[in-house]
Amino acid sequence: SASDLEDERGAFEILRRGSALLPTNDAIYERLLGMATRAKRLDALDAHLARMIHDAIDSATTVVLLERRGQLLEGALDRHQDAAEVYTKLLQFRPDDDAAASRLRKNLRRSARHQELLLVIEKQLKRDLGSARRLALLREMAVTWEQYLRNRWEATDAWKKVLEHAPDDGEALAALT
């Protein structure tokens, strides 16, 4: 009914204000997210998070808000290009955050920004990574060249780099035969 809708809007507004006062409070945010979902106000929640990120005065708060916004954008709002931009900003604050790096790559792939994905992978490969992590990134690069960009020459080069790190890699051996 109309009064229920007004109640939901009022509750959303109260929770929005509360989250502005206590931006890192998980309980308030979870209630706000739930209310935004029920009231179909997820775009308003996204705009609110963007404003709070802009207004945040410390990096710890900014990081929490960026994580929340990234999850909202890649999840319920299904806006992967925007989510990729948020994760790019998050990595500026926490360059060693493997989860954020993985989410950035996933959202670049889902938004078909494959050239940018390759640049991100190259940048991540320059970091001091363990061999398993490096191998996974090299495989991801090869798959991107092969399946998404359909560039067999670059894919072959990328699979050769995989074999340099793992000479018995079945996927790379199969791709090169």
Short mmCIF file of N, CA and C in Angstrom, two decimals:
data_model
loop_
_atom_site.label_atom_id
_atom_site.label_comp_id
_atom_site.label_asym_id
_atom_site.label_seq_id
_atom_site.Cartn_x
_atom_site.Cartn_y
_atom_site.Cartn_z
N SER A 1 0.84 -1.20 0.00
CA SER A 1 0.00 0.00 0.00
C SER A 1 0.87 1.25 0.00
N ALA A 2 0.25 2.39 -0.19
CA ALA A 2 0.97 3.66 -0.25
C ALA A 2 1.65 3.98 1.07
N SER A 3 0.99 3.66 2.19
CA SER A 3 1.60 3.97 3.49
C SER A 3 2.81 3.07 3.76
N ASP A 4 2.76 1.81 3.31
CA ASP A 4 3.92 0.94 3.46
C ASP A 4 5.09 1.47 2.66
N LEU A 5 4.82 1.96 1.45
CA LEU A 5 5.86 2.52 0.61
C LEU A 5 6.48 3.75 1.29
N GLU A 6 5.64 4.60 1.86
CA GLU A 6 6.14 5.77 2.58
C GLU A 6 6.97 5.35 3.79
N ASP A 7 6.51 4.31 4.49
CA ASP A 7 7.27 3.81 5.64
C ASP A 7 8.64 3.30 5.21
N GLU A 8 8.68 2.57 4.08
CA GLU A 8 9.96 2.08 3.59
C GLU A 8 10.87 3.23 3.19
N ARG A 9 10.32 4.23 2.53
CA ARG A 9 11.13 5.40 2.14
C ARG A 9 11.64 6.13 3.37
N GLY A 10 10.78 6.27 4.36
CA GLY A 10 11.20 6.95 5.60
C GLY A 10 12.27 6.16 6.32
N ALA A 11 12.10 4.84 6.39
CA ALA A 11 13.10 3.99 7.04
C ALA A 11 14.42 4.05 6.27
N PHE A 12 14.33 4.02 4.95
CA PHE A 12 15.55 4.12 4.13
C PHE A 12 16.26 5.43 4.44
N GLU A 13 15.51 6.52 4.52
CA GLU A 13 16.11 7.84 4.77
C GLU A 13 16.77 7.90 6.14
N ILE A 14 16.12 7.34 7.14
CA ILE A 14 16.70 7.33 8.49
C ILE A 14 18.00 6.51 8.50
N LEU A 15 17.96 5.34 7.88
CA LEU A 15 19.17 4.50 7.83
C LEU A 15 20.26 5.16 7.01
N ARG A 16 19.89 5.85 5.94
CA ARG A 16 20.88 6.57 5.12
C ARG A 16 21.59 7.61 5.97
N ARG A 17 20.81 8.37 6.74
CA ARG A 17 21.42 9.38 7.61
C ARG A 17 22.30 8.75 8.67
N GLY A 18 21.83 7.66 9.25
CA GLY A 18 22.63 6.95 10.26
C GLY A 18 23.94 6.46 9.69
N SER A 19 23.90 5.95 8.47
CA SER A 19 25.13 5.45 7.86
C SER A 19 26.09 6.59 7.53
N ALA A 20 25.55 7.78 7.29
CA ALA A 20 26.43 8.93 7.04
C ALA A 20 27.15 9.34 8.32
N LEU A 21 26.47 9.17 9.46
CA LEU A 21 27.08 9.51 10.75
C LEU A 21 28.08 8.44 11.20
N LEU A 22 27.78 7.18 10.91
CA LEU A 22 28.64 6.05 11.29
C LEU A 22 28.93 5.23 10.03
N PRO A 23 29.78 5.74 9.15
CA PRO A 23 29.94 5.14 7.82
C PRO A 23 30.50 3.72 7.81
N THR A 24 31.20 3.30 8.85
CA THR A 24 31.78 1.95 8.83
C THR A 24 30.99 0.96 9.68
N ASN A 25 29.84 1.37 10.21
CA ASN A 25 29.04 0.49 11.05
C ASN A 25 28.35 -0.57 10.18
N ASP A 26 28.74 -1.82 10.39
CA ASP A 26 28.21 -2.91 9.57
C ASP A 26 26.71 -3.14 9.79
N ALA A 27 26.25 -3.05 11.03
CA ALA A 27 24.84 -3.31 11.32
C ALA A 27 23.94 -2.29 10.61
N ILE A 28 24.33 -1.03 10.66
CA ILE A 28 23.53 0.01 9.98
C ILE A 28 23.55 -0.22 8.48
N TYR A 29 24.72 -0.53 7.94
CA TYR A 29 24.81 -0.73 6.50
C TYR A 29 23.97 -1.93 6.06
N GLU A 30 24.03 -3.03 6.80
CA GLU A 30 23.25 -4.21 6.42
C GLU A 30 21.75 -3.91 6.43
N ARG A 31 21.29 -3.16 7.41
CA ARG A 31 19.87 -2.75 7.44
C ARG A 31 19.55 -1.83 6.27
N LEU A 32 20.47 -0.90 5.98
CA LEU A 32 20.27 0.03 4.86
C LEU A 32 20.21 -0.73 3.54
N LEU A 33 21.11 -1.66 3.35
CA LEU A 33 21.12 -2.48 2.13
C LEU A 33 19.82 -3.27 2.01
N GLY A 34 19.38 -3.87 3.10
CA GLY A 34 18.12 -4.62 3.09
C GLY A 34 16.93 -3.72 2.74
N MET A 35 16.90 -2.55 3.35
CA MET A 35 15.81 -1.61 3.09
C MET A 35 15.87 -1.11 1.65
N ALA A 36 17.06 -0.82 1.15
CA ALA A 36 17.22 -0.35 -0.23
C ALA A 36 16.76 -1.43 -1.20
N THR A 37 17.03 -2.67 -0.88
CA THR A 37 16.61 -3.78 -1.73
C THR A 37 15.08 -3.89 -1.75
N ARG A 38 14.48 -3.89 -0.57
CA ARG A 38 13.01 -4.00 -0.50
C ARG A 38 12.30 -2.81 -1.14
N ALA A 39 12.86 -1.62 -0.96
CA ALA A 39 12.22 -0.40 -1.48
C ALA A 39 12.65 -0.10 -2.91
N LYS A 40 13.45 -0.99 -3.49
CA LYS A 40 13.96 -0.79 -4.87
C LYS A 40 14.68 0.55 -4.99
N ARG A 41 15.58 0.79 -4.03
CA ARG A 41 16.35 2.04 -3.99
C ARG A 41 17.85 1.77 -4.05
N LEU A 42 18.24 0.73 -4.75
CA LEU A 42 19.66 0.38 -4.82
C LEU A 42 20.48 1.44 -5.54
N ASP A 43 19.90 2.08 -6.55
CA ASP A 43 20.62 3.17 -7.22
C ASP A 43 20.83 4.34 -6.26
N ALA A 44 19.84 4.60 -5.40
CA ALA A 44 19.99 5.67 -4.40
C ALA A 44 21.07 5.29 -3.39
N LEU A 45 21.14 4.01 -3.03
CA LEU A 45 22.19 3.55 -2.12
C LEU A 45 23.56 3.72 -2.77
N ASP A 46 23.67 3.39 -4.05
CA ASP A 46 24.93 3.56 -4.77
C ASP A 46 25.36 5.03 -4.76
N ALA A 47 24.43 5.93 -5.04
CA ALA A 47 24.74 7.37 -5.04
C ALA A 47 25.17 7.82 -3.65
N HIS A 48 24.51 7.28 -2.64
CA HIS A 48 24.86 7.61 -1.25
C HIS A 48 26.28 7.14 -0.92
N LEU A 49 26.61 5.91 -1.30
CA LEU A 49 27.96 5.40 -1.07
C LEU A 49 29.00 6.24 -1.81
N ALA A 50 28.70 6.63 -3.04
CA ALA A 50 29.63 7.47 -3.81
C ALA A 50 29.88 8.80 -3.11
N ARG A 51 28.82 9.40 -2.58
CA ARG A 51 28.99 10.66 -1.83
C ARG A 51 29.81 10.46 -0.57
N MET A 52 29.55 9.37 0.14
CA MET A 52 30.30 9.12 1.38
C MET A 52 31.78 8.86 1.08
N ILE A 53 32.07 8.17 -0.03
CA ILE A 53 33.47 7.94 -0.43
C ILE A 53 34.13 9.29 -0.69
N HIS A 54 33.45 10.14 -1.41
CA HIS A 54 33.98 11.46 -1.73
C HIS A 54 34.24 12.28 -0.47
N ASP A 55 33.36 12.15 0.50
CA ASP A 55 33.45 12.95 1.73
C ASP A 55 34.29 12.31 2.83
N ALA A 56 34.72 11.06 2.65
CA ALA A 56 35.46 10.36 3.70
C ALA A 56 36.74 11.10 4.03
N ILE A 57 37.05 11.16 5.34
CA ILE A 57 38.22 11.93 5.77
C ILE A 57 39.42 11.05 6.12
N ASP A 58 39.24 9.73 6.12
CA ASP A 58 40.39 8.86 6.40
C ASP A 58 40.36 7.66 5.46
N SER A 59 41.52 7.09 5.23
CA SER A 59 41.62 6.01 4.25
C SER A 59 40.91 4.74 4.70
N ALA A 60 40.88 4.45 6.01
CA ALA A 60 40.21 3.24 6.48
C ALA A 60 38.72 3.29 6.15
N THR A 61 38.10 4.44 6.34
CA THR A 61 36.68 4.60 6.01
C THR A 61 36.48 4.50 4.50
N THR A 62 37.36 5.12 3.75
CA THR A 62 37.27 5.07 2.29
C THR A 62 37.33 3.64 1.79
N VAL A 63 38.23 2.84 2.35
CA VAL A 63 38.39 1.45 1.93
C VAL A 63 37.11 0.66 2.20
N VAL A 64 36.53 0.81 3.38
CA VAL A 64 35.28 0.10 3.72
C VAL A 64 34.18 0.48 2.73
N LEU A 65 34.06 1.76 2.46
CA LEU A 65 33.00 2.25 1.57
C LEU A 65 33.22 1.79 0.13
N LEU A 66 34.47 1.79 -0.31
CA LEU A 66 34.78 1.30 -1.66
C LEU A 66 34.43 -0.19 -1.79
N GLU A 67 34.76 -0.97 -0.76
CA GLU A 67 34.42 -2.39 -0.79
C GLU A 67 32.91 -2.59 -0.89
N ARG A 68 32.16 -1.85 -0.09
CA ARG A 68 30.71 -1.97 -0.12
C ARG A 68 30.14 -1.57 -1.47
N ARG A 69 30.65 -0.47 -2.02
CA ARG A 69 30.13 0.01 -3.31
C ARG A 69 30.49 -0.97 -4.42
N GLY A 70 31.70 -1.48 -4.40
CA GLY A 70 32.10 -2.46 -5.41
C GLY A 70 31.20 -3.69 -5.38
N GLN A 71 30.92 -4.20 -4.19
CA GLN A 71 30.05 -5.37 -4.07
C GLN A 71 28.64 -5.06 -4.55
N LEU A 72 28.13 -3.89 -4.24
CA LEU A 72 26.80 -3.50 -4.69
C LEU A 72 26.74 -3.40 -6.22
N LEU A 73 27.75 -2.77 -6.80
CA LEU A 73 27.78 -2.58 -8.25
C LEU A 73 27.92 -3.90 -9.00
N GLU A 74 28.81 -4.78 -8.54
CA GLU A 74 29.01 -6.03 -9.26
C GLU A 74 27.92 -7.04 -8.96
N GLY A 75 27.24 -6.88 -7.84
CA GLY A 75 26.20 -7.82 -7.45
C GLY A 75 24.83 -7.37 -7.91
N ALA A 76 24.08 -6.78 -7.00
CA ALA A 76 22.67 -6.45 -7.23
C ALA A 76 22.46 -5.51 -8.41
N LEU A 77 23.38 -4.56 -8.62
CA LEU A 77 23.18 -3.58 -9.70
C LEU A 77 23.70 -4.08 -11.06
N ASP A 78 24.55 -5.11 -11.04
CA ASP A 78 25.05 -5.70 -12.28
C ASP A 78 25.69 -4.66 -13.20
N ARG A 79 26.48 -3.78 -12.60
CA ARG A 79 27.18 -2.73 -13.35
C ARG A 79 28.68 -2.96 -13.23
N HIS A 80 29.17 -3.87 -14.05
CA HIS A 80 30.54 -4.34 -13.90
C HIS A 80 31.59 -3.30 -14.29
N GLN A 81 31.30 -2.46 -15.26
CA GLN A 81 32.26 -1.42 -15.63
C GLN A 81 32.46 -0.46 -14.46
N ASP A 82 31.36 -0.05 -13.82
CA ASP A 82 31.47 0.84 -12.66
C ASP A 82 32.17 0.14 -11.50
N ALA A 83 31.88 -1.16 -11.31
CA ALA A 83 32.54 -1.92 -10.25
C ALA A 83 34.05 -1.96 -10.49
N ALA A 84 34.46 -2.14 -11.75
CA ALA A 84 35.89 -2.17 -12.07
C ALA A 84 36.56 -0.85 -11.68
N GLU A 85 35.89 0.26 -11.93
CA GLU A 85 36.44 1.56 -11.56
C GLU A 85 36.59 1.68 -10.04
N VAL A 86 35.61 1.17 -9.31
CA VAL A 86 35.67 1.21 -7.85
C VAL A 86 36.84 0.36 -7.34
N TYR A 87 37.01 -0.84 -7.90
CA TYR A 87 38.11 -1.70 -7.45
C TYR A 87 39.47 -1.12 -7.84
N THR A 88 39.52 -0.39 -8.94
CA THR A 88 40.77 0.30 -9.30
C THR A 88 41.12 1.32 -8.22
N LYS A 89 40.12 2.09 -7.76
CA LYS A 89 40.36 3.05 -6.69
C LYS A 89 40.75 2.36 -5.40
N LEU A 90 40.09 1.24 -5.09
CA LEU A 90 40.40 0.51 -3.86
C LEU A 90 41.85 0.05 -3.88
N LEU A 91 42.33 -0.40 -5.03
CA LEU A 91 43.72 -0.87 -5.12
C LEU A 91 44.73 0.27 -4.97
N GLN A 92 44.30 1.50 -5.18
CA GLN A 92 45.19 2.63 -4.92
C GLN A 92 45.44 2.77 -3.42
N PHE A 93 44.46 2.39 -2.62
CA PHE A 93 44.61 2.44 -1.16
C PHE A 93 45.26 1.17 -0.62
N ARG A 94 44.97 0.03 -1.25
CA ARG A 94 45.50 -1.25 -0.78
C ARG A 94 46.03 -2.04 -1.96
N PRO A 95 47.23 -1.68 -2.45
CA PRO A 95 47.76 -2.32 -3.66
C PRO A 95 48.00 -3.83 -3.52
N ASP A 96 48.14 -4.34 -2.30
CA ASP A 96 48.40 -5.77 -2.10
C ASP A 96 47.15 -6.57 -1.82
N ASP A 97 45.98 -5.98 -2.02
CA ASP A 97 44.71 -6.65 -1.74
C ASP A 97 44.38 -7.60 -2.89
N ASP A 98 44.69 -8.89 -2.70
CA ASP A 98 44.47 -9.88 -3.75
C ASP A 98 43.00 -10.04 -4.10
N ALA A 99 42.12 -9.93 -3.10
CA ALA A 99 40.68 -10.07 -3.36
C ALA A 99 40.19 -8.93 -4.26
N ALA A 100 40.62 -7.70 -3.97
CA ALA A 100 40.22 -6.56 -4.79
C ALA A 100 40.80 -6.68 -6.20
N ALA A 101 42.04 -7.15 -6.31
CA ALA A 101 42.66 -7.33 -7.62
C ALA A 101 41.89 -8.37 -8.44
N SER A 102 41.50 -9.45 -7.79
CA SER A 102 40.73 -10.49 -8.46
C SER A 102 39.36 -9.97 -8.91
N ARG A 103 38.71 -9.20 -8.05
CA ARG A 103 37.40 -8.63 -8.40
C ARG A 103 37.54 -7.62 -9.54
N LEU A 104 38.62 -6.85 -9.53
CA LEU A 104 38.86 -5.91 -10.64
C LEU A 104 38.95 -6.68 -11.95
N ARG A 105 39.76 -7.73 -11.98
CA ARG A 105 39.91 -8.51 -13.21
C ARG A 105 38.58 -9.13 -13.63
N LYS A 106 37.85 -9.68 -12.68
CA LYS A 106 36.56 -10.30 -12.99
C LYS A 106 35.59 -9.28 -13.61
N ASN A 107 35.55 -8.08 -13.05
CA ASN A 107 34.63 -7.07 -13.56
C ASN A 107 35.07 -6.50 -14.90
N LEU A 108 36.38 -6.41 -15.13
CA LEU A 108 36.86 -6.00 -16.45
C LEU A 108 36.47 -7.03 -17.49
N ARG A 109 36.61 -8.30 -17.14
CA ARG A 109 36.23 -9.37 -18.07
C ARG A 109 34.72 -9.33 -18.34
N ARG A 110 33.92 -9.18 -17.29
CA ARG A 110 32.46 -9.17 -17.46
C ARG A 110 31.97 -7.94 -18.23
N SER A 111 32.73 -6.86 -18.20
CA SER A 111 32.33 -5.67 -18.96
C SER A 111 33.04 -5.62 -20.32
N ALA A 112 33.67 -6.73 -20.69
CA ALA A 112 34.33 -6.89 -22.00
C ALA A 112 35.43 -5.85 -22.23
N ARG A 113 36.11 -5.46 -21.17
CA ARG A 113 37.24 -4.53 -21.28
C ARG A 113 38.54 -5.34 -21.24
N HIS A 114 38.72 -6.16 -22.28
CA HIS A 114 39.79 -7.14 -22.28
C HIS A 114 41.18 -6.53 -22.42
N GLN A 115 41.31 -5.47 -23.22
CA GLN A 115 42.62 -4.81 -23.34
C GLN A 115 43.04 -4.23 -21.99
N GLU A 116 42.11 -3.62 -21.31
CA GLU A 116 42.40 -3.06 -19.98
C GLU A 116 42.72 -4.18 -19.00
N LEU A 117 42.01 -5.30 -19.12
CA LEU A 117 42.29 -6.47 -18.29
C LEU A 117 43.73 -6.92 -18.46
N LEU A 118 44.19 -6.97 -19.71
CA LEU A 118 45.58 -7.39 -19.96
C LEU A 118 46.57 -6.42 -19.33
N LEU A 119 46.29 -5.13 -19.37
CA LEU A 119 47.17 -4.15 -18.73
C LEU A 119 47.21 -4.35 -17.22
N VAL A 120 46.06 -4.64 -16.63
CA VAL A 120 45.99 -4.89 -15.19
C VAL A 120 46.79 -6.15 -14.83
N ILE A 121 46.65 -7.18 -15.63
CA ILE A 121 47.40 -8.41 -15.38
C ILE A 121 48.90 -8.14 -15.47
N GLU A 122 49.31 -7.40 -16.51
CA GLU A 122 50.74 -7.05 -16.66
C GLU A 122 51.24 -6.30 -15.42
N LYS A 123 50.45 -5.35 -14.96
CA LYS A 123 50.84 -4.57 -13.78
C LYS A 123 50.94 -5.47 -12.55
N GLN A 124 50.00 -6.39 -12.41
CA GLN A 124 50.03 -7.29 -11.26
C GLN A 124 51.19 -8.27 -11.34
N LEU A 125 51.58 -8.65 -12.55
CA LEU A 125 52.73 -9.54 -12.72
C LEU A 125 54.03 -8.87 -12.30
N LYS A 126 54.06 -7.54 -12.37
CA LYS A 126 55.28 -6.81 -11.97
C LYS A 126 55.46 -6.77 -10.46
N ARG A 127 54.38 -7.05 -9.73
CA ARG A 127 54.47 -7.10 -8.28
C ARG A 127 55.19 -8.39 -7.88
N ASP A 128 55.72 -8.42 -6.69
CA ASP A 128 56.42 -9.61 -6.21
C ASP A 128 55.37 -10.64 -5.78
N LEU A 129 55.07 -11.56 -6.68
CA LEU A 129 54.03 -12.55 -6.42
C LEU A 129 54.65 -13.92 -6.23
N GLY A 130 53.98 -14.76 -5.49
CA GLY A 130 54.40 -16.14 -5.38
C GLY A 130 54.20 -16.84 -6.71
N SER A 131 54.88 -17.97 -6.90
CA SER A 131 54.85 -18.64 -8.20
C SER A 131 53.44 -19.12 -8.57
N ALA A 132 52.65 -19.58 -7.62
CA ALA A 132 51.29 -20.04 -7.92
C ALA A 132 50.44 -18.87 -8.41
N ARG A 133 50.57 -17.74 -7.77
CA ARG A 133 49.81 -16.54 -8.14
C ARG A 133 50.23 -16.05 -9.54
N ARG A 134 51.54 -16.03 -9.77
CA ARG A 134 52.08 -15.61 -11.06
C ARG A 134 51.58 -16.54 -12.17
N LEU A 135 51.60 -17.83 -11.91
CA LEU A 135 51.15 -18.81 -12.89
C LEU A 135 49.67 -18.61 -13.22
N ALA A 136 48.85 -18.36 -12.22
CA ALA A 136 47.41 -18.13 -12.45
C ALA A 136 47.19 -16.89 -13.31
N LEU A 137 47.97 -15.83 -13.07
CA LEU A 137 47.84 -14.61 -13.87
C LEU A 137 48.30 -14.84 -15.31
N LEU A 138 49.38 -15.58 -15.48
CA LEU A 138 49.85 -15.88 -16.83
C LEU A 138 48.82 -16.70 -17.61
N ARG A 139 48.19 -17.66 -16.92
CA ARG A 139 47.12 -18.44 -17.56
C ARG A 139 45.95 -17.54 -17.94
N GLU A 140 45.58 -16.64 -17.02
CA GLU A 140 44.47 -15.73 -17.29
C GLU A 140 44.77 -14.85 -18.50
N MET A 141 46.02 -14.43 -18.62
CA MET A 141 46.42 -13.63 -19.77
C MET A 141 46.29 -14.44 -21.06
N ALA A 142 46.76 -15.67 -21.04
CA ALA A 142 46.69 -16.51 -22.23
C ALA A 142 45.24 -16.76 -22.65
N VAL A 143 44.39 -17.06 -21.68
CA VAL A 143 42.98 -17.31 -21.97
C VAL A 143 42.32 -16.05 -22.53
N THR A 144 42.67 -14.90 -21.99
CA THR A 144 42.10 -13.64 -22.48
C THR A 144 42.47 -13.42 -23.95
N TRP A 145 43.75 -13.62 -24.27
CA TRP A 145 44.18 -13.46 -25.66
C TRP A 145 43.46 -14.46 -26.57
N GLU A 146 43.37 -15.70 -26.10
CA GLU A 146 42.85 -16.77 -26.94
C GLU A 146 41.32 -16.71 -27.08
N GLN A 147 40.61 -16.66 -25.97
CA GLN A 147 39.15 -16.80 -26.01
C GLN A 147 38.41 -15.49 -26.24
N TYR A 148 38.91 -14.42 -25.66
CA TYR A 148 38.16 -13.16 -25.74
C TYR A 148 38.62 -12.25 -26.87
N LEU A 149 39.92 -12.18 -27.09
CA LEU A 149 40.45 -11.31 -28.14
C LEU A 149 40.74 -12.07 -29.43
N ARG A 150 40.69 -13.39 -29.36
CA ARG A 150 40.88 -14.25 -30.54
C ARG A 150 42.19 -13.92 -31.29
N ASN A 151 43.24 -13.69 -30.49
CA ASN A 151 44.54 -13.39 -31.08
C ASN A 151 45.45 -14.58 -30.79
N ARG A 152 45.50 -15.49 -31.73
CA ARG A 152 46.24 -16.75 -31.55
C ARG A 152 47.73 -16.51 -31.35
N TRP A 153 48.29 -15.53 -32.07
CA TRP A 153 49.73 -15.26 -31.95
C TRP A 153 50.09 -14.83 -30.52
N GLU A 154 49.34 -13.86 -29.99
CA GLU A 154 49.60 -13.39 -28.61
C GLU A 154 49.29 -14.48 -27.60
N ALA A 155 48.24 -15.27 -27.86
CA ALA A 155 47.89 -16.37 -26.96
C ALA A 155 49.03 -17.39 -26.91
N THR A 156 49.60 -17.70 -28.07
CA THR A 156 50.72 -18.65 -28.12
C THR A 156 51.89 -18.14 -27.30
N ASP A 157 52.20 -16.86 -27.45
CA ASP A 157 53.27 -16.24 -26.67
C ASP A 157 52.98 -16.34 -25.17
N ALA A 158 51.74 -16.08 -24.79
CA ALA A 158 51.36 -16.14 -23.38
C ALA A 158 51.44 -17.57 -22.84
N TRP A 159 50.99 -18.54 -23.64
CA TRP A 159 51.07 -19.93 -23.19
C TRP A 159 52.53 -20.37 -23.04
N LYS A 160 53.42 -19.86 -23.89
CA LYS A 160 54.85 -20.17 -23.74
C LYS A 160 55.39 -19.64 -22.42
N LYS A 161 54.91 -18.47 -21.99
CA LYS A 161 55.32 -17.92 -20.69
C LYS A 161 54.82 -18.80 -19.56
N VAL A 162 53.63 -19.37 -19.72
CA VAL A 162 53.11 -20.31 -18.71
C VAL A 162 54.06 -21.49 -18.61
N LEU A 163 54.47 -22.02 -19.77
CA LEU A 163 55.37 -23.18 -19.76
C LEU A 163 56.74 -22.87 -19.17
N GLU A 164 57.19 -21.63 -19.29
CA GLU A 164 58.47 -21.24 -18.67
C GLU A 164 58.40 -21.41 -17.15
N HIS A 165 57.23 -21.17 -16.59
CA HIS A 165 57.05 -21.27 -15.13
C HIS A 165 56.59 -22.66 -14.70
N ALA A 166 55.92 -23.36 -15.61
CA ALA A 166 55.42 -24.70 -15.28
C ALA A 166 55.52 -25.58 -16.53
N PRO A 167 56.69 -26.18 -16.77
CA PRO A 167 56.95 -26.93 -18.00
C PRO A 167 55.97 -28.08 -18.26
N ASP A 168 55.33 -28.59 -17.22
CA ASP A 168 54.41 -29.72 -17.39
C ASP A 168 52.94 -29.28 -17.39
N ASP A 169 52.67 -27.98 -17.54
CA ASP A 169 51.30 -27.49 -17.47
C ASP A 169 50.46 -28.05 -18.61
N GLY A 170 49.48 -28.87 -18.28
CA GLY A 170 48.66 -29.54 -19.28
C GLY A 170 47.87 -28.60 -20.14
N GLU A 171 47.31 -27.56 -19.55
CA GLU A 171 46.50 -26.60 -20.31
C GLU A 171 47.37 -25.87 -21.34
N ALA A 172 48.56 -25.47 -20.93
CA ALA A 172 49.46 -24.75 -21.85
C ALA A 172 49.96 -25.70 -22.95
N LEU A 173 50.32 -26.93 -22.57
CA LEU A 173 50.77 -27.90 -23.57
C LEU A 173 49.67 -28.19 -24.59
N ALA A 174 48.44 -28.31 -24.12
CA ALA A 174 47.32 -28.59 -25.03
C ALA A 174 47.08 -27.39 -25.96
N ALA A 175 47.23 -26.18 -25.42
CA ALA A 175 46.99 -24.98 -26.23
C ALA A 175 48.04 -24.80 -27.32
N LEU A 176 49.23 -25.32 -27.07
CA LEU A 176 50.34 -25.12 -28.02
C LEU A 176 50.50 -26.27 -29.01
N THR A 177 49.64 -27.28 -28.92
CA THR A 177 49.78 -28.40 -29.87
C THR A 177 48.68 -28.36 -30.90
#
